[in-house]
XYZ file of C-alpha atoms in Angstrom:
502
model
C 0.000 0.000 0.000
C 1.341 3.363 -0.960
C 1.273 5.935 1.839
C 4.063 8.192 0.605
C 3.366 11.860 0.066
C 3.334 13.087 -3.491
C 6.033 15.466 -4.611
C 5.531 18.470 -6.868
C 6.258 17.895 -10.509
C 7.190 20.196 -13.308
C 4.681 18.711 -15.748
C 1.873 20.716 -17.285
C -1.146 21.410 -15.126
C -4.277 19.376 -15.311
C -6.612 20.404 -18.030
C -3.984 22.558 -19.750
C -3.702 22.341 -23.542
C -1.689 19.267 -24.441
C -1.345 18.394 -20.779
C -2.723 15.587 -18.672
C -6.473 15.020 -18.219
C -8.353 17.275 -15.857
C -8.778 14.564 -13.250
C -5.005 14.185 -12.732
C -3.605 16.579 -10.070
C -1.036 19.084 -11.181
C 1.389 18.579 -8.302
C 1.835 14.832 -8.506
C 4.891 13.121 -9.952
C 3.997 9.796 -11.528
C 6.579 7.216 -12.603
C 6.751 6.634 -16.342
C 5.660 3.267 -17.679
C 8.496 1.081 -18.807
C 10.927 2.442 -16.217
C 12.236 0.303 -13.438
C 10.521 2.223 -10.577
C 7.142 1.807 -12.254
C 7.597 -1.937 -12.720
C 8.882 -2.387 -9.171
C 5.946 -0.472 -7.724
C 3.438 -2.480 -9.808
C 4.940 -5.760 -8.618
C 5.003 -4.557 -5.010
C 1.329 -3.590 -5.221
C 0.465 -7.106 -6.375
C 2.366 -8.718 -3.495
C 1.241 -6.364 -0.733
C -1.924 -7.236 1.151
C -4.412 -4.402 1.571
C -5.849 -3.879 5.055
C -8.774 -1.453 4.621
C -9.639 0.598 7.659
C -13.248 0.912 8.748
C -14.881 4.257 8.122
C -18.231 5.858 8.840
C -20.101 8.499 6.911
C -22.835 9.048 4.375
C -21.263 6.912 1.661
C -20.470 4.116 4.100
C -24.160 4.111 5.089
C -25.179 3.945 1.431
C -22.877 0.949 0.920
C -24.492 -0.814 3.873
C -27.954 -0.041 2.511
C -27.002 -1.445 -0.887
C -25.595 -4.592 0.724
C -28.921 -5.186 2.471
C -31.006 -4.371 -0.609
C -29.034 -6.577 -3.004
C -28.814 -9.513 -0.615
C -32.480 -9.378 0.403
C -33.311 -9.631 -3.298
C -30.751 -12.345 -4.042
C -31.393 -14.538 -1.011
C -35.133 -13.926 -0.802
C -36.302 -14.079 -4.420
C -36.055 -17.885 -4.864
C -38.281 -18.463 -1.832
C -41.196 -16.416 -3.183
C -44.161 -18.439 -4.452
C -46.434 -17.575 -7.372
C -49.630 -19.561 -7.957
C -48.225 -22.655 -6.296
C -44.783 -22.566 -7.907
C -41.496 -20.764 -7.422
C -41.874 -17.164 -8.587
C -38.462 -16.926 -10.258
C -37.089 -20.177 -11.654
C -34.846 -20.813 -14.644
C -35.731 -24.435 -15.349
C -33.036 -25.468 -17.818
C -34.204 -29.098 -17.919
C -37.712 -28.150 -19.016
C -36.365 -25.205 -21.051
C -38.710 -22.787 -19.331
C -37.967 -19.573 -17.438
C -40.551 -18.533 -14.867
C -40.500 -14.851 -13.891
C -43.551 -14.280 -11.694
C -46.544 -14.454 -14.061
C -44.463 -14.711 -17.228
C -43.185 -17.957 -18.751
C -40.377 -17.684 -21.300
C -39.459 -20.398 -23.775
C -36.389 -20.888 -26.003
C -38.316 -19.083 -28.741
C -38.235 -15.978 -26.523
C -34.454 -15.657 -26.710
C -34.988 -12.282 -28.398
C -35.979 -10.887 -25.009
C -32.618 -11.970 -23.599
C -30.852 -10.217 -26.475
C -32.807 -7.017 -25.823
C -32.008 -7.211 -22.089
C -28.306 -7.520 -22.900
C -28.521 -4.467 -25.167
C -30.336 -2.540 -22.422
C -27.671 -3.545 -19.889
C -24.913 -2.385 -22.219
C -26.483 1.031 -22.805
C -27.228 1.384 -19.082
C -23.568 0.662 -18.368
C -22.490 3.291 -20.894
C -24.929 5.840 -19.458
C -24.030 5.337 -15.793
C -20.302 5.340 -16.537
C -20.522 8.519 -18.618
C -22.399 10.221 -15.783
C -20.831 8.818 -12.605
C -17.909 6.537 -13.442
C -17.737 3.171 -11.656
C -20.731 3.863 -9.420
C -22.050 0.323 -9.955
C -18.686 -1.103 -8.861
C -18.677 0.826 -5.609
C -22.188 -0.007 -4.420
C -23.862 -2.894 -6.259
C -21.219 -5.102 -7.884
C -21.320 -8.633 -6.368
C -17.554 -8.517 -5.842
C -17.871 -5.285 -3.836
C -20.951 -6.453 -1.911
C -19.486 -9.784 -0.797
C -16.113 -8.221 -0.047
C -17.937 -5.753 2.194
C -19.729 -8.628 3.976
C -16.541 -10.627 4.419
C -14.594 -7.578 5.666
C -17.361 -6.872 8.209
C -16.985 -10.428 9.527
C -13.205 -10.018 9.561
C -13.389 -6.779 11.543
C -15.778 -8.289 14.077
C -13.515 -11.282 14.711
C -9.972 -9.983 14.184
C -10.415 -6.265 14.801
C -9.805 -3.167 12.703
C -6.875 -2.457 10.425
C -4.022 -2.189 12.924
C -5.238 -5.203 14.892
C -5.338 -7.317 11.718
C -1.863 -6.186 10.688
C -0.450 -7.067 14.115
C -2.244 -10.415 14.080
C -0.807 -11.377 10.692
C 2.710 -10.373 11.825
C 2.489 -12.511 14.965
C 3.789 -16.089 14.953
C 1.158 -18.813 14.918
C -0.409 -19.510 18.293
C -3.611 -21.003 19.674
C -5.147 -17.525 19.877
C -4.273 -16.670 16.270
C -5.392 -20.083 15.026
C -8.723 -19.705 16.844
C -9.403 -16.281 15.326
C -8.494 -17.413 11.827
C -10.580 -20.593 12.154
C -13.602 -18.637 13.423
C -13.321 -16.147 10.576
C -13.036 -18.787 7.883
C -15.858 -20.816 9.395
C -18.221 -17.858 9.074
C -16.890 -17.104 5.601
C -17.464 -20.682 4.430
C -21.006 -20.711 5.832
C -21.855 -17.476 4.008
C -20.248 -18.758 0.804
C -22.048 -22.114 1.045
C -25.421 -20.439 1.586
C -24.669 -18.183 -1.387
C -23.899 -21.200 -3.571
C -27.056 -22.965 -2.389
C -29.150 -19.872 -3.206
C -27.543 -19.561 -6.615
C -28.504 -23.147 -7.501
C -31.989 -22.377 -6.167
C -32.580 -20.163 -9.205
C -32.161 -23.188 -11.501
C -33.817 -25.914 -9.425
C -36.820 -25.539 -7.081
C -35.158 -24.307 -3.919
C -37.525 -26.026 -1.487
C -36.882 -29.394 -3.096
C -33.205 -28.503 -3.272
C -33.149 -27.887 0.477
C -34.778 -31.241 1.174
C -32.307 -32.943 -1.153
C -29.396 -31.189 0.542
C -30.465 -32.374 3.994
C -30.859 -35.927 2.652
C -27.582 -35.721 0.656
C -29.501 -36.759 -2.446
C -28.567 -33.950 -4.831
C -27.406 -34.725 -8.343
C -23.712 -34.517 -9.264
C -24.138 -31.300 -11.268
C -26.074 -29.661 -8.442
C -23.276 -30.526 -6.009
C -20.643 -29.300 -8.463
C -22.198 -25.893 -9.180
C -23.173 -25.250 -5.574
C -19.666 -26.002 -4.301
C -18.039 -24.207 -7.239
C -20.028 -21.014 -6.648
C -19.399 -21.231 -2.907
C -15.662 -21.660 -3.508
C -15.647 -18.723 -5.944
C -17.417 -16.513 -3.381
C -15.026 -17.548 -0.605
C -11.953 -17.038 -2.788
C -12.952 -13.774 -4.457
C -14.385 -12.004 -1.406
C -12.032 -13.504 1.178
C -8.674 -13.517 -0.567
C -8.581 -11.913 -4.005
C -10.700 -8.855 -3.159
C -8.999 -5.822 -4.711
C -7.074 -8.017 -7.166
C -10.349 -8.764 -8.962
C -11.080 -5.049 -9.348
C -7.525 -4.108 -10.289
C -6.375 -6.952 -12.522
C -9.297 -9.186 -13.508
C -12.330 -6.953 -14.103
C -12.563 -5.961 -17.801
C -14.829 -3.035 -16.931
C -11.934 -1.393 -15.081
C -9.889 -1.472 -18.261
C -12.316 -0.001 -20.757
C -14.118 2.494 -18.518
C -11.558 5.185 -19.375
C -13.028 5.514 -22.876
C -16.409 6.445 -21.327
C -15.111 8.878 -18.683
C -14.284 12.479 -19.491
C -13.753 15.788 -17.687
C -17.497 16.211 -17.068
C -18.086 12.808 -15.447
C -18.924 12.749 -11.743
C -16.161 10.741 -10.036
C -14.362 10.663 -6.711
C -11.925 13.545 -7.135
C -9.163 15.075 -5.031
C -9.142 18.872 -5.146
C -5.400 19.356 -5.622
C -5.820 23.144 -5.865
C -7.051 23.178 -2.279
C -4.903 20.360 -0.977
C -1.447 21.106 -2.358
C 1.159 21.506 -1.097
C 0.227 18.924 1.497
C 1.897 18.395 4.851
C 1.349 17.794 8.542
C 0.585 20.699 10.839
C -0.966 21.643 14.170
C -4.534 22.907 14.350
C -3.158 26.120 15.890
C -1.014 26.863 12.821
C -2.404 29.040 10.042
C -1.551 26.711 7.183
C -2.201 29.395 4.575
C 0.523 31.584 6.047
C 2.763 28.532 6.268
C 2.285 27.935 2.557
C 0.393 24.647 2.998
C -2.752 23.380 1.399
C -5.699 21.794 3.214
C -4.343 18.219 2.904
C -2.682 17.245 6.193
C -1.120 14.151 4.584
C -2.711 11.815 7.142
C -3.033 9.043 4.494
C -6.443 8.029 5.886
C -7.830 8.210 2.352
C -5.344 5.471 1.424
C -5.971 3.393 4.536
C -9.744 3.171 3.986
C -9.494 2.445 0.245
C -10.567 -1.161 -0.501
C -8.205 -1.293 -3.488
C -5.317 0.394 -1.662
C -4.808 3.318 -4.062
C -4.022 6.940 -3.297
C -6.816 9.078 -4.735
C -4.479 12.076 -4.492
C -2.601 10.638 -7.480
C -5.671 11.365 -9.583
C -8.416 9.198 -11.008
C -7.142 5.666 -11.626
C -8.813 2.705 -13.247
C -8.466 0.805 -9.936
C -10.798 3.286 -8.179
C -14.232 1.695 -7.750
C -15.933 4.957 -6.751
C -17.069 3.708 -3.339
C -16.561 7.068 -1.606
C -14.733 5.627 1.432
C -11.960 8.201 1.001
C -14.577 10.969 0.883
C -15.962 9.937 4.286
C -12.483 9.673 5.815
C -11.321 13.026 4.450
C -14.499 14.822 5.549
C -13.942 13.606 9.108
C -10.384 14.965 9.085
C -11.572 18.292 7.655
C -14.129 18.506 10.477
C -11.421 17.969 13.087
C -9.191 20.585 11.489
C -12.081 23.076 11.098
C -11.513 23.142 7.326
C -14.336 23.053 4.762
C -15.411 19.595 3.689
C -15.028 18.426 0.122
C -11.269 18.202 -0.280
C -12.114 14.788 -1.728
C -15.614 14.672 -3.169
C -17.835 13.476 -5.967
C -17.392 16.030 -8.716
C -15.925 16.353 -12.194
C -12.441 17.164 -13.372
C -13.800 20.334 -14.959
C -15.075 21.505 -11.568
C -11.532 21.420 -10.195
C -9.696 22.926 -13.150
C -12.306 25.569 -14.025
C -13.623 26.288 -10.529
C -17.219 25.365 -11.358
C -19.994 25.225 -8.789
C -21.880 21.980 -8.217
C -24.951 23.332 -10.034
C -22.794 24.158 -13.054
C -21.252 20.703 -12.916
C -24.670 19.042 -12.821
C -25.818 21.047 -15.844
C -22.792 19.886 -17.809
C -23.652 16.266 -17.039
C -26.343 16.337 -19.726
C -24.056 16.428 -22.720
C -24.891 14.937 -26.155
C -23.773 11.347 -25.550
C -25.600 11.168 -22.218
C -28.779 12.373 -23.924
C -28.235 9.858 -26.745
C -27.771 6.964 -24.284
C -30.867 8.047 -22.365
C -33.037 8.231 -25.477
C -31.833 4.838 -26.694
C -32.552 3.313 -23.276
C -36.048 4.782 -23.259
C -36.860 3.617 -26.786
C -35.541 0.088 -26.282
C -37.041 -0.180 -22.777
C -40.482 0.986 -23.920
C -40.312 -1.391 -26.868
C -39.455 -4.300 -24.567
C -42.289 -3.489 -22.158
C -44.825 -3.153 -24.989
C -43.632 -6.393 -26.571
C -43.930 -8.325 -23.314
C -47.316 -6.765 -22.485
C -48.781 -7.628 -25.901
C -47.119 -11.037 -26.093
C -49.502 -13.742 -27.290
C -50.320 -16.527 -24.854
C -50.308 -19.000 -27.721
C -47.513 -20.007 -30.065
C -47.916 -22.422 -32.964
C -45.242 -23.871 -35.238
C -46.324 -26.013 -38.208
C -44.076 -28.956 -39.094
C -44.772 -31.017 -42.201
C -44.546 -34.785 -42.069
C -41.727 -35.273 -44.564
C -42.285 -39.044 -44.645
C -45.590 -38.565 -46.483
C -45.904 -35.310 -48.412
C -49.331 -36.100 -49.776
C -51.461 -39.124 -50.594
C -54.850 -40.036 -51.942
C -57.237 -41.690 -49.483
C -60.724 -43.183 -49.665
C -63.541 -40.852 -50.612
C -61.602 -39.063 -53.363
C -59.597 -36.985 -50.939
C -55.981 -35.853 -50.819
C -54.450 -36.012 -47.359
C -51.429 -34.203 -45.875
C -50.144 -34.812 -42.358
C -48.689 -32.072 -40.131
C -47.523 -31.689 -36.581
C -48.457 -28.569 -34.655
C -46.005 -27.530 -31.953
C -48.355 -25.635 -29.622
C -46.903 -23.623 -26.716
C -49.147 -22.233 -23.997
C -47.305 -19.290 -22.405
C -50.103 -18.606 -19.915
C -50.711 -20.456 -16.666
C -54.268 -21.533 -17.487
C -55.267 -24.492 -19.716
C -56.265 -23.680 -23.300
C -58.778 -25.575 -25.439
C -57.908 -25.509 -29.136
C -60.170 -25.244 -32.186
C -58.577 -25.986 -35.575
C -59.526 -24.538 -38.971
C -57.912 -24.549 -42.415
C -58.405 -22.393 -45.528
C -56.819 -21.766 -48.920
C -58.139 -24.760 -50.908
C -61.829 -25.405 -51.669
C -63.355 -28.034 -49.401
C -60.291 -28.259 -47.150
C -60.749 -29.636 -43.609
C -58.503 -30.280 -40.640
C -58.779 -32.635 -37.682
C -56.448 -34.066 -35.000
C -54.907 -37.355 -36.124
C -55.500 -38.879 -32.674
C -59.047 -38.780 -31.293
C -60.504 -36.356 -33.897
C -63.780 -36.074 -32.006
C -62.176 -34.872 -28.779
C -61.040 -31.282 -28.081
C -57.325 -30.593 -27.902
C -56.280 -29.198 -24.518
C -52.879 -27.717 -23.726
C -52.136 -27.345 -20.016
C -50.852 -24.095 -18.531
C -47.152 -23.291 -19.050
C -46.818 -26.366 -21.235
C -46.267 -27.354 -24.834
C -47.832 -30.133 -26.836
C -47.122 -31.753 -30.173
C -50.470 -32.199 -31.959
C -50.502 -34.399 -35.109
C -53.197 -33.207 -37.509
C -54.603 -34.425 -40.815
C -55.583 -31.940 -43.527
C -57.800 -33.246 -46.337
C -59.160 -31.696 -49.527
C -61.129 -33.049 -52.523
C -58.846 -34.472 -55.227
C -61.293 -33.745 -58.047
C -60.378 -30.672 -60.034
C -57.063 -30.147 -58.229
C -53.942 -29.945 -60.345
C -50.781 -31.633 -58.951
C -48.427 -29.313 -57.071
C -48.132 -27.167 -53.970
C -50.942 -24.907 -52.739
C -50.622 -22.188 -50.095
C -52.957 -22.750 -47.183
C -53.507 -21.248 -43.724
C -54.009 -23.184 -40.521
C -55.875 -21.248 -37.841
C -55.723 -22.218 -34.173
C -58.236 -20.615 -31.800
C -57.429 -21.067 -28.116
C -60.090 -20.537 -25.434
C -59.356 -20.295 -21.724
C -61.621 -20.968 -18.760
C -61.927 -17.196 -18.307
C -63.535 -16.812 -21.742
C -60.546 -15.178 -23.420
C -59.763 -16.243 -26.971
C -56.448 -16.120 -28.796
C -56.194 -16.729 -32.526
C -52.972 -17.687 -34.316
C -52.785 -18.203 -38.082
C -49.815 -19.976 -39.649
C -49.111 -20.339 -43.370
C -47.947 -23.634 -44.862
C -48.297 -25.610 -48.101
C -50.621 -28.409 -49.176
C -49.267 -30.962 -51.632
C -51.395 -32.662 -54.263
C -49.571 -35.667 -55.766
C -49.655 -36.641 -59.440
């Protein structure tokens, strides 16, 4: 962890023409890539363990709120019931996705594609406006790291206590603390893995199978795999995931500019930094507001120094803002030395209202409009989605044949999908050829019923008079009328061809 004070540099000021970006402080010397000091520092950062210090404040409270909100949704959603079944269930075996009152089939993969497009544009919009805000408050890696660090602090103590404990030789006391911590971690990770599998298999049956040790091999594998991934990522890898593994950290720089709201150090106020007594007039002493306490570094979950400027490793959690505001309060200085603002606000001296007005620049408006259009289209499509789907499949083994009574007969199979949760009774009609008729191949006198949230393959026979019909293919329409117990009717018409043999 880097706690060294920055030294003034002779480089161009932030935001100056041809100079560094506006979010990089003017008075910070940064090692050049490719030089030995840069490589040595990068390798040291990988090896060094980060011990984040606990902090309180408005952004810490928001992180706690987001932990509760996300985990209540994640852990609680599989247990909700909807009309006698699990409300949210992705049943891969039956190839059906249940989302409350909606049932999605493989034919509905277009909705998944639209959701992915919406997620991409939402990511672009939020990053252009507020940087890695998702990373700091709602990313699963951040949320579970926060949970695991809370457990660690409760058992091993805060930052200094954990450092001293790790430096101590192994003893019964140290072994007991480590064992207690990992026991709680493993229980949380195992429950997380169990909940994750509960989205793909009915969780109540899964719980009974877990207690009886009767789960299938793939259920055991994915539950233990997800539990191990949670334990490893949140317990050990932590900041390494955000700094070296997350692709979002690498490409976010192309979406961030001088008008993006990010966690920013006001180097104009803070530099030159240095320690001082509260009784000293630091302005007369030629010092800035930064007392160089390094608390902003100590509370950072990724171990960076925000005073070096915006870095791709910063997850925008605001922990350094809370820590710095507390120090400013103690020193009777104005808050906001580190704050959520834009690079332009620092370099141009803009007020917060001016900064907020500049948030709505052309690309933000474009992302917003695209999100609205695609989102409204998705909602309308889902709301007007038919409860009945019919696919017509010809029997290729018998394209057409003459049967008794001077009729030509073609055989089809209707793949009928009922996307509602109520049974549907089907009525079949055909048109396109004079005298054409259609009937189910099995039990033609009985109505065809498709149960709720089910599909059925219905073989049907289509017949037409052979007299006067020239050999060849004729376009016909098969109409399926579905009636529910509530009196609602849905009509689907599918085009196909009718073959008259020579």
